Amino acid sequence: AAKDSGRNGCALYTDELEGKATENLWLQNELRHAIERNQLSLVFQPIYNQAGELVCCEALCRWYHPERGPISPARFIPAAEDCGLVVSIGHWVLLEVCRTIKSMAARGTPMPAVAVNISARHFNQSDFVERLIALLKAHDVSPSQIELELTEYALLSNLSVISERMQRLRALGFSIAIDDFGTGYSSLSYLQSLPLSRLKLDAAFVAKIGTEAGDAIVRAIVEMAHSLTLQVVAEGVESRSQHQHLQWLGCEFYQGYLLGKPMSATLLVSPDTDNPVDMPA
Ligand code: C2E
Ligand code: MG
Ligand code: MG
Ligand code: MG
């Protein structure tokens, strides 16, 4: 393997690239059957407001392969994006989210709002809005229960088409968040021209809280978001000091292992997970 190719940095690099390409092909072939073979599932990570109330959750896809075991979405989503399978996966995720919202409501334990990751390729399908509305109608789910998370990559194509699609979605009652904010390549000017609800501050920035540069960047992003009347969701909150710092900056929502890991819908709405941390005054 790559490690055996010795001091030749070039060979090492090539081996790694080849390994990655082979791995992607394998993932793509296996993913083709993952849905029909019931290998995909969803977990939900809680998102809390400043008062410590569970106000939202993020649906996160899980893939359990019978031979390989769990495979991270950080690996298989990019592979699925490359070959277009991400659109079928996205349809399945939305269907499963609607089924879950409907069944939890029927049990008398309604879900909070659910944030769903939508890949650029899926969002750019011309029938995206129509299919989404039909799906929600079929499950008695209101658009106000759904937040669409898009990354900056979704905004790289025709901005006027995207803007028009977002206006329609907002008018229907959906909220829209930009995920992993600060990690993409797009120009900041889209922030004032698109009808966004909130920004999700990427975990990489939260991790740097406590350093001078990290604090400065996080403060600048929160202030910029607020001046554009966008709310901020902090991702990857792992420590009390990060949580306190973000509260002090006026960040509205918090998500991270400190507050709750991704879990089943049933666990999410069970009373004992309602307020996992005593919030600082
Ligand atoms: P994301 O949308 O930014 O989701 C947040 C990721 O951070 C999740 O990883 C979550 O488990 C993880 N996380 C949450 N709190 C913490 C924390 O305190 N510390 C650390 N280190 N990590 C934390 P996950 O579930 O592995 O998903 C990775 C990425 O895969 C997601 O990043 C998203 O981009 C993508 N993804 C997951 N599910 C879906 C899906 O259904 N559709 C699409 N298109 N993409 C998905
Ligand atoms: Mg997300
Ligand atoms: Mg994110
Ligand atoms: Mg992220």
CSV table of C-alpha atoms and ligand atoms in Angstrom, one decimal:
chain,number,residue,atom,x,y,z
A,1,ALA,CA,0.0,0.0,0.0
A,2,ALA,CA,0.9,3.7,0.1
A,3,LYS,CA,3.1,3.2,3.2
A,4,ASP,CA,5.3,0.7,1.4
A,5,SER,CA,6.3,2.9,-1.5
A,6,GLY,CA,9.1,4.3,0.6
A,7,ARG,CA,10.7,7.7,0.3
A,8,ASN,CA,9.3,8.4,-3.2
A,9,GLY,CA,6.7,11.1,-2.3
A,10,CYS,CA,5.3,11.0,-5.8
A,11,ALA,CA,4.6,7.3,-5.7
A,12,LEU,CA,3.0,7.7,-2.3
A,13,TYR,CA,0.7,10.4,-3.6
A,14,THR,CA,-0.3,8.4,-6.7
A,15,ASP,CA,-1.0,5.3,-4.5
A,16,GLU,CA,-3.2,7.4,-2.3
A,17,LEU,CA,-5.1,8.9,-5.2
A,18,GLU,CA,-5.6,5.4,-6.7
A,19,GLY,CA,-6.7,4.1,-3.4
A,20,LYS,CA,-9.2,6.9,-3.1
A,21,ALA,CA,-10.6,6.3,-6.6
A,22,THR,CA,-11.0,2.6,-6.0
A,23,GLU,CA,-12.7,3.3,-2.7
A,24,ASN,CA,-15.1,5.8,-4.3
A,25,LEU,CA,-16.0,3.2,-7.0
A,26,TRP,CA,-16.7,0.6,-4.3
A,27,LEU,CA,-18.8,3.1,-2.3
A,28,GLN,CA,-20.8,4.1,-5.4
A,29,ASN,CA,-21.5,0.5,-6.4
A,30,GLU,CA,-22.6,-0.5,-2.9
A,31,LEU,CA,-24.6,2.7,-2.5
A,32,ARG,CA,-26.7,1.9,-5.5
A,33,HIS,CA,-28.4,-0.8,-3.5
A,34,ALA,CA,-28.2,0.7,0.0
A,35,ILE,CA,-31.7,2.2,-0.1
A,36,GLU,CA,-33.5,-0.9,-1.3
A,37,ARG,CA,-31.5,-3.1,1.1
A,38,ASN,CA,-32.6,-0.9,4.0
A,39,GLN,CA,-29.0,0.0,4.9
A,40,LEU,CA,-29.7,3.7,5.4
A,41,SER,CA,-31.2,5.3,8.5
A,42,LEU,CA,-31.5,8.7,10.1
A,43,VAL,CA,-30.4,10.1,13.4
A,44,PHE,CA,-31.4,13.5,14.9
A,45,GLN,CA,-29.1,15.8,16.7
A,46,PRO,CA,-30.7,18.3,19.0
A,47,ILE,CA,-30.4,22.1,18.5
A,48,TYR,CA,-31.1,24.4,21.5
A,49,ASN,CA,-31.9,28.1,21.9
A,50,GLN,CA,-30.4,30.5,24.4
A,51,ALA,CA,-33.0,29.4,27.1
A,52,GLY,CA,-31.9,25.8,26.7
A,53,GLU,CA,-35.1,24.7,25.0
A,54,LEU,CA,-35.0,22.0,22.3
A,55,VAL,CA,-36.2,24.0,19.2
A,56,CYS,CA,-34.8,22.1,16.3
A,57,CYS,CA,-32.9,19.0,15.3
A,58,GLU,CA,-30.7,18.1,12.4
A,59,ALA,CA,-31.4,14.9,10.5
A,60,LEU,CA,-28.2,13.1,9.7
A,61,CYS,CA,-27.9,10.1,7.4
A,62,ARG,CA,-26.3,6.8,8.6
A,63,TRP,CA,-25.2,3.9,6.4
A,64,TYR,CA,-24.6,0.5,7.9
A,65,HIS,CA,-23.0,-1.8,5.4
A,66,PRO,CA,-23.4,-5.5,6.3
A,67,GLU,CA,-19.7,-6.3,5.7
A,68,ARG,CA,-18.0,-3.0,6.3
A,69,GLY,CA,-20.1,-1.8,9.2
A,70,PRO,CA,-20.9,1.9,9.7
A,71,ILE,CA,-19.6,4.3,6.9
A,72,SER,CA,-19.5,8.0,7.6
A,73,PRO,CA,-21.6,10.4,5.6
A,74,ALA,CA,-18.5,12.5,5.3
A,75,ARG,CA,-17.2,9.7,3.1
A,76,PHE,CA,-20.2,8.5,1.2
A,77,ILE,CA,-22.1,11.8,0.6
A,78,PRO,CA,-19.2,13.2,-1.5
A,79,ALA,CA,-18.9,9.9,-3.4
A,80,ALA,CA,-22.7,10.0,-4.0
A,81,GLU,CA,-22.5,13.6,-5.1
A,82,ASP,CA,-19.9,12.7,-7.7
A,83,CYS,CA,-22.1,10.1,-9.4
A,84,GLY,CA,-25.5,11.7,-8.9
A,85,LEU,CA,-26.8,9.1,-6.4
A,86,VAL,CA,-27.0,11.9,-3.9
A,87,VAL,CA,-30.3,12.9,-5.5
A,88,SER,CA,-32.0,9.5,-4.7
A,89,ILE,CA,-30.5,9.5,-1.2
A,90,GLY,CA,-31.8,13.0,-0.8
A,91,HIS,CA,-35.3,11.9,-1.8
A,92,TRP,CA,-35.1,9.0,0.7
A,93,VAL,CA,-33.9,11.3,3.5
A,94,LEU,CA,-36.8,13.7,2.9
A,95,LEU,CA,-39.3,10.8,2.8
A,96,GLU,CA,-37.9,9.4,6.0
A,97,VAL,CA,-38.0,12.8,7.7
A,98,CYS,CA,-41.7,13.2,6.7
A,99,ARG,CA,-42.5,9.7,7.9
A,100,THR,CA,-40.8,10.3,11.2
A,101,ILE,CA,-42.5,13.7,11.8
A,102,LYS,CA,-45.9,12.1,11.0
A,103,SER,CA,-45.4,9.0,13.2
A,104,MET,CA,-44.0,10.9,16.2
A,105,ALA,CA,-46.9,13.4,16.0
A,106,ALA,CA,-49.4,10.4,15.9
A,107,ARG,CA,-47.7,9.0,19.1
A,108,GLY,CA,-48.3,12.3,20.9
A,109,THR,CA,-44.6,13.1,21.0
A,110,PRO,CA,-44.2,15.7,18.2
A,111,MET,CA,-40.7,16.4,16.8
A,112,PRO,CA,-39.3,19.9,16.9
A,113,ALA,CA,-38.4,21.5,13.5
A,114,VAL,CA,-36.2,19.2,11.5
A,115,ALA,CA,-33.2,20.6,9.6
A,116,VAL,CA,-32.4,18.5,6.5
A,117,ASN,CA,-29.1,18.6,4.6
A,118,ILE,CA,-29.8,19.2,0.9
A,119,SER,CA,-26.9,18.6,-1.6
A,120,ALA,CA,-26.3,21.2,-4.3
A,121,ARG,CA,-27.1,18.6,-7.0
A,122,HIS,CA,-30.5,17.8,-5.4
A,123,PHE,CA,-31.4,21.4,-4.8
A,124,ASN,CA,-30.6,22.2,-8.4
A,125,GLN,CA,-33.1,19.7,-9.8
A,126,SER,CA,-35.8,21.6,-11.7
A,127,ASP,CA,-38.6,19.8,-9.9
A,128,PHE,CA,-37.1,20.1,-6.4
A,129,VAL,CA,-39.9,22.4,-5.0
A,130,GLU,CA,-42.8,20.5,-6.6
A,131,ARG,CA,-41.6,17.1,-5.3
A,132,LEU,CA,-40.9,18.5,-1.8
A,133,ILE,CA,-44.4,20.0,-1.6
A,134,ALA,CA,-46.1,16.8,-2.8
A,135,LEU,CA,-44.1,14.8,-0.3
A,136,LEU,CA,-45.1,17.1,2.6
A,137,LYS,CA,-48.8,17.1,1.6
A,138,ALA,CA,-48.8,13.3,1.4
A,139,HIS,CA,-47.6,13.2,5.0
A,140,ASP,CA,-49.5,16.1,6.5
A,141,VAL,CA,-46.2,17.9,7.3
A,142,SER,CA,-46.2,21.7,7.3
A,143,PRO,CA,-43.2,23.5,5.7
A,144,SER,CA,-42.7,25.4,9.0
A,145,GLN,CA,-41.5,22.1,10.4
A,146,ILE,CA,-38.7,21.8,7.9
A,147,GLU,CA,-35.4,23.8,7.6
A,148,LEU,CA,-33.3,23.3,4.4
A,149,GLU,CA,-29.6,23.3,5.0
A,150,LEU,CA,-27.6,24.2,1.9
A,151,THR,CA,-23.8,24.6,1.6
A,152,GLU,CA,-22.2,27.5,-0.2
A,153,TYR,CA,-21.6,25.0,-3.1
A,154,ALA,CA,-25.3,25.1,-3.8
A,155,LEU,CA,-25.0,28.8,-4.5
A,156,LEU,CA,-22.3,28.6,-7.1
A,157,SER,CA,-24.6,28.1,-10.1
A,158,ASN,CA,-27.1,30.6,-11.5
A,159,LEU,CA,-27.8,32.9,-8.6
A,160,SER,CA,-31.0,34.3,-10.0
A,161,VAL,CA,-32.6,30.9,-10.4
A,162,ILE,CA,-31.5,29.9,-6.9
A,163,SER,CA,-32.8,33.2,-5.5
A,164,GLU,CA,-36.2,32.7,-7.2
A,165,ARG,CA,-36.4,29.1,-5.9
A,166,MET,CA,-35.5,30.3,-2.3
A,167,GLN,CA,-38.2,33.0,-2.5
A,168,ARG,CA,-40.8,30.4,-3.3
A,169,LEU,CA,-39.6,28.1,-0.5
A,170,ARG,CA,-39.7,30.9,2.0
A,171,ALA,CA,-43.1,32.1,0.9
A,172,LEU,CA,-44.3,28.5,1.4
A,173,GLY,CA,-43.0,28.6,5.0
A,174,PHE,CA,-39.7,26.7,4.8
A,175,SER,CA,-36.7,28.2,6.5
A,176,ILE,CA,-33.3,28.1,4.8
A,177,ALA,CA,-29.9,27.9,6.5
A,178,ILE,CA,-26.4,28.1,5.0
A,179,ASP,CA,-24.5,25.1,6.4
A,180,ASP,CA,-20.7,25.0,7.3
A,181,PHE,CA,-20.7,28.8,6.9
A,182,GLY,CA,-17.2,30.2,6.2
A,183,THR,CA,-15.7,27.0,4.6
A,184,GLY,CA,-17.0,27.6,1.1
A,185,TYR,CA,-15.7,29.5,-1.9
A,186,SER,CA,-18.6,31.8,-2.7
A,187,SER,CA,-18.6,35.6,-2.5
A,188,LEU,CA,-20.2,37.1,0.6
A,189,SER,CA,-22.5,39.3,-1.5
A,190,TYR,CA,-25.0,36.4,-1.9
A,191,LEU,CA,-25.8,36.8,1.8
A,192,GLN,CA,-27.7,40.1,1.3
A,193,SER,CA,-29.4,39.0,-1.9
A,194,LEU,CA,-30.8,35.6,-0.8
A,195,PRO,CA,-33.8,35.1,1.5
A,196,LEU,CA,-31.9,33.1,4.2
A,197,SER,CA,-33.1,32.4,7.7
A,198,ARG,CA,-29.8,31.6,9.4
A,199,LEU,CA,-26.1,30.7,9.1
A,200,LYS,CA,-24.6,27.7,10.6
A,201,LEU,CA,-21.2,28.7,11.9
A,202,ASP,CA,-18.9,25.8,11.0
A,203,ALA,CA,-17.4,23.7,13.8
A,204,ALA,CA,-13.9,24.6,12.7
A,205,PHE,CA,-14.5,28.2,13.9
A,206,VAL,CA,-16.1,27.1,17.2
A,207,ALA,CA,-13.1,24.9,17.8
A,208,LYS,CA,-10.8,28.0,17.7
A,209,ILE,CA,-12.7,29.9,20.3
A,210,GLY,CA,-10.4,30.8,23.1
A,211,THR,CA,-7.6,31.9,20.8
A,212,GLU,CA,-7.3,35.6,19.9
A,213,ALA,CA,-7.7,35.0,16.2
A,214,GLY,CA,-10.5,32.5,16.7
A,215,ASP,CA,-12.5,34.8,19.0
A,216,ALA,CA,-12.1,37.7,16.5
A,217,ILE,CA,-13.4,35.6,13.5
A,218,VAL,CA,-16.3,34.2,15.4
A,219,ARG,CA,-17.3,37.6,16.7
A,220,ALA,CA,-17.0,39.1,13.2
A,221,ILE,CA,-19.2,36.4,11.6
A,222,VAL,CA,-21.9,36.7,14.3
A,223,GLU,CA,-21.9,40.5,14.0
A,224,MET,CA,-22.1,40.3,10.2
A,225,ALA,CA,-25.0,37.8,10.4
A,226,HIS,CA,-26.9,39.9,12.8
A,227,SER,CA,-26.5,43.1,10.8
A,228,LEU,CA,-28.0,41.2,7.9
A,229,THR,CA,-30.8,40.0,10.3
A,230,LEU,CA,-29.7,36.4,10.0
A,231,GLN,CA,-29.7,34.2,13.1
A,232,VAL,CA,-26.6,32.1,13.9
A,233,VAL,CA,-26.5,28.4,14.8
A,234,ALA,CA,-23.1,27.3,16.2
A,235,GLU,CA,-22.0,23.8,15.1
A,236,GLY,CA,-19.7,21.5,17.0
A,237,VAL,CA,-20.1,23.0,20.5
A,238,GLU,CA,-18.1,20.6,22.6
A,239,SER,CA,-17.2,22.6,25.7
A,240,ARG,CA,-18.8,24.8,28.3
A,241,SER,CA,-16.4,27.6,27.6
A,242,GLN,CA,-17.3,27.6,23.9
A,243,HIS,CA,-21.0,27.5,24.8
A,244,GLN,CA,-20.7,30.5,27.2
A,245,HIS,CA,-18.6,32.5,24.8
A,246,LEU,CA,-21.2,31.9,22.0
A,247,GLN,CA,-24.0,32.9,24.3
A,248,TRP,CA,-22.1,36.0,25.3
A,249,LEU,CA,-21.7,36.9,21.6
A,250,GLY,CA,-25.5,36.6,21.1
A,251,CYS,CA,-25.4,33.5,18.9
A,252,GLU,CA,-29.0,32.2,18.9
A,253,PHE,CA,-28.7,28.4,18.6
A,254,TYR,CA,-26.3,25.7,19.7
A,255,GLN,CA,-25.6,22.2,18.4
A,256,GLY,CA,-22.8,19.9,19.5
A,257,TYR,CA,-21.7,17.0,21.6
A,258,LEU,CA,-21.8,19.1,24.8
A,259,LEU,CA,-25.6,19.4,24.4
A,260,GLY,CA,-26.5,16.2,22.6
A,261,LYS,CA,-25.2,13.7,20.1
A,262,PRO,CA,-27.2,12.5,17.1
A,263,MET,CA,-29.8,10.0,18.3
A,264,SER,CA,-33.1,8.3,17.4
A,265,ALA,CA,-36.2,10.4,17.1
A,266,THR,CA,-37.7,8.6,20.1
A,267,LEU,CA,-34.8,9.4,22.4
A,268,LEU,CA,-34.7,13.0,21.1
A,269,VAL,CA,-38.3,13.8,22.3
A,270,SER,CA,-38.1,11.8,25.5
A,271,PRO,CA,-38.5,14.1,28.5
A,272,ASP,CA,-35.1,13.4,30.1
A,273,THR,CA,-33.2,14.7,27.0
A,274,ASP,CA,-35.2,17.9,27.1
A,275,ASN,CA,-32.7,19.9,29.1
A,276,PRO,CA,-29.4,18.1,29.2
A,277,VAL,CA,-27.2,20.9,30.6
A,278,ASP,CA,-27.9,23.5,33.2
A,279,MET,CA,-27.5,26.7,31.2
A,280,PRO,CA,-25.1,29.4,32.6
A,281,ALA,CA,-26.9,32.4,33.9
B,1,C2E,P1,-23.0,18.8,8.7
B,1,C2E,O1,-24.3,19.0,8.0
B,1,C2E,O2,-22.2,19.9,9.0
B,1,C2E,O3,-23.5,18.0,10.1
B,1,C2E,C1,-22.8,18.2,11.3
B,1,C2E,C2,-21.8,17.1,11.5
B,1,C2E,O4,-21.1,17.4,12.7
B,1,C2E,C3,-22.4,15.7,11.8
B,1,C2E,O5,-21.5,14.7,11.3
B,1,C2E,C4,-22.5,15.7,13.3
B,1,C2E,O6,-22.6,14.3,13.8
B,1,C2E,C5,-21.2,16.3,13.6
B,1,C2E,N1,-21.1,16.9,15.0
B,1,C2E,C6,-22.2,17.4,15.7
B,1,C2E,N2,-21.8,17.9,16.9
B,1,C2E,C7,-20.4,17.7,16.9
B,1,C2E,C8,-19.4,18.0,17.9
B,1,C2E,O7,-19.6,18.6,18.9
B,1,C2E,N3,-18.1,17.7,17.5
B,1,C2E,C9,-17.8,17.1,16.4
B,1,C2E,N4,-16.5,16.8,16.1
B,1,C2E,N5,-18.7,16.8,15.4
B,1,C2E,C10,-20.0,17.1,15.7
B,1,C2E,P2,-22.0,13.5,10.4
B,1,C2E,O8,-23.3,13.0,10.9
B,1,C2E,O9,-20.8,12.5,10.3
B,1,C2E,O10,-22.2,14.2,9.0
B,1,C2E,C11,-21.2,14.7,8.3
B,1,C2E,C12,-21.6,15.5,7.1
B,1,C2E,O11,-22.3,14.6,6.1
B,1,C2E,C13,-22.7,16.5,7.4
B,1,C2E,O12,-22.1,17.7,8.0
B,1,C2E,C14,-23.3,16.8,6.1
B,1,C2E,O13,-22.6,17.6,5.3
B,1,C2E,C15,-23.3,15.4,5.5
B,1,C2E,N6,-24.6,14.7,5.7
B,1,C2E,C16,-25.0,14.0,6.7
B,1,C2E,N7,-26.3,13.5,6.5
B,1,C2E,C17,-26.6,14.0,5.3
B,1,C2E,C18,-27.8,13.9,4.5
B,1,C2E,O14,-28.8,13.3,4.8
B,1,C2E,N8,-27.8,14.5,3.2
B,1,C2E,C19,-26.7,15.2,2.8
B,1,C2E,N9,-26.7,15.8,1.6
B,1,C2E,N10,-25.6,15.3,3.5
B,1,C2E,C20,-25.6,14.7,4.7
B,2,MG,MG,-25.9,20.2,8.2
B,3,MG,MG,-22.9,21.8,9.2
B,4,MG,MG,-20.1,21.1,9.4
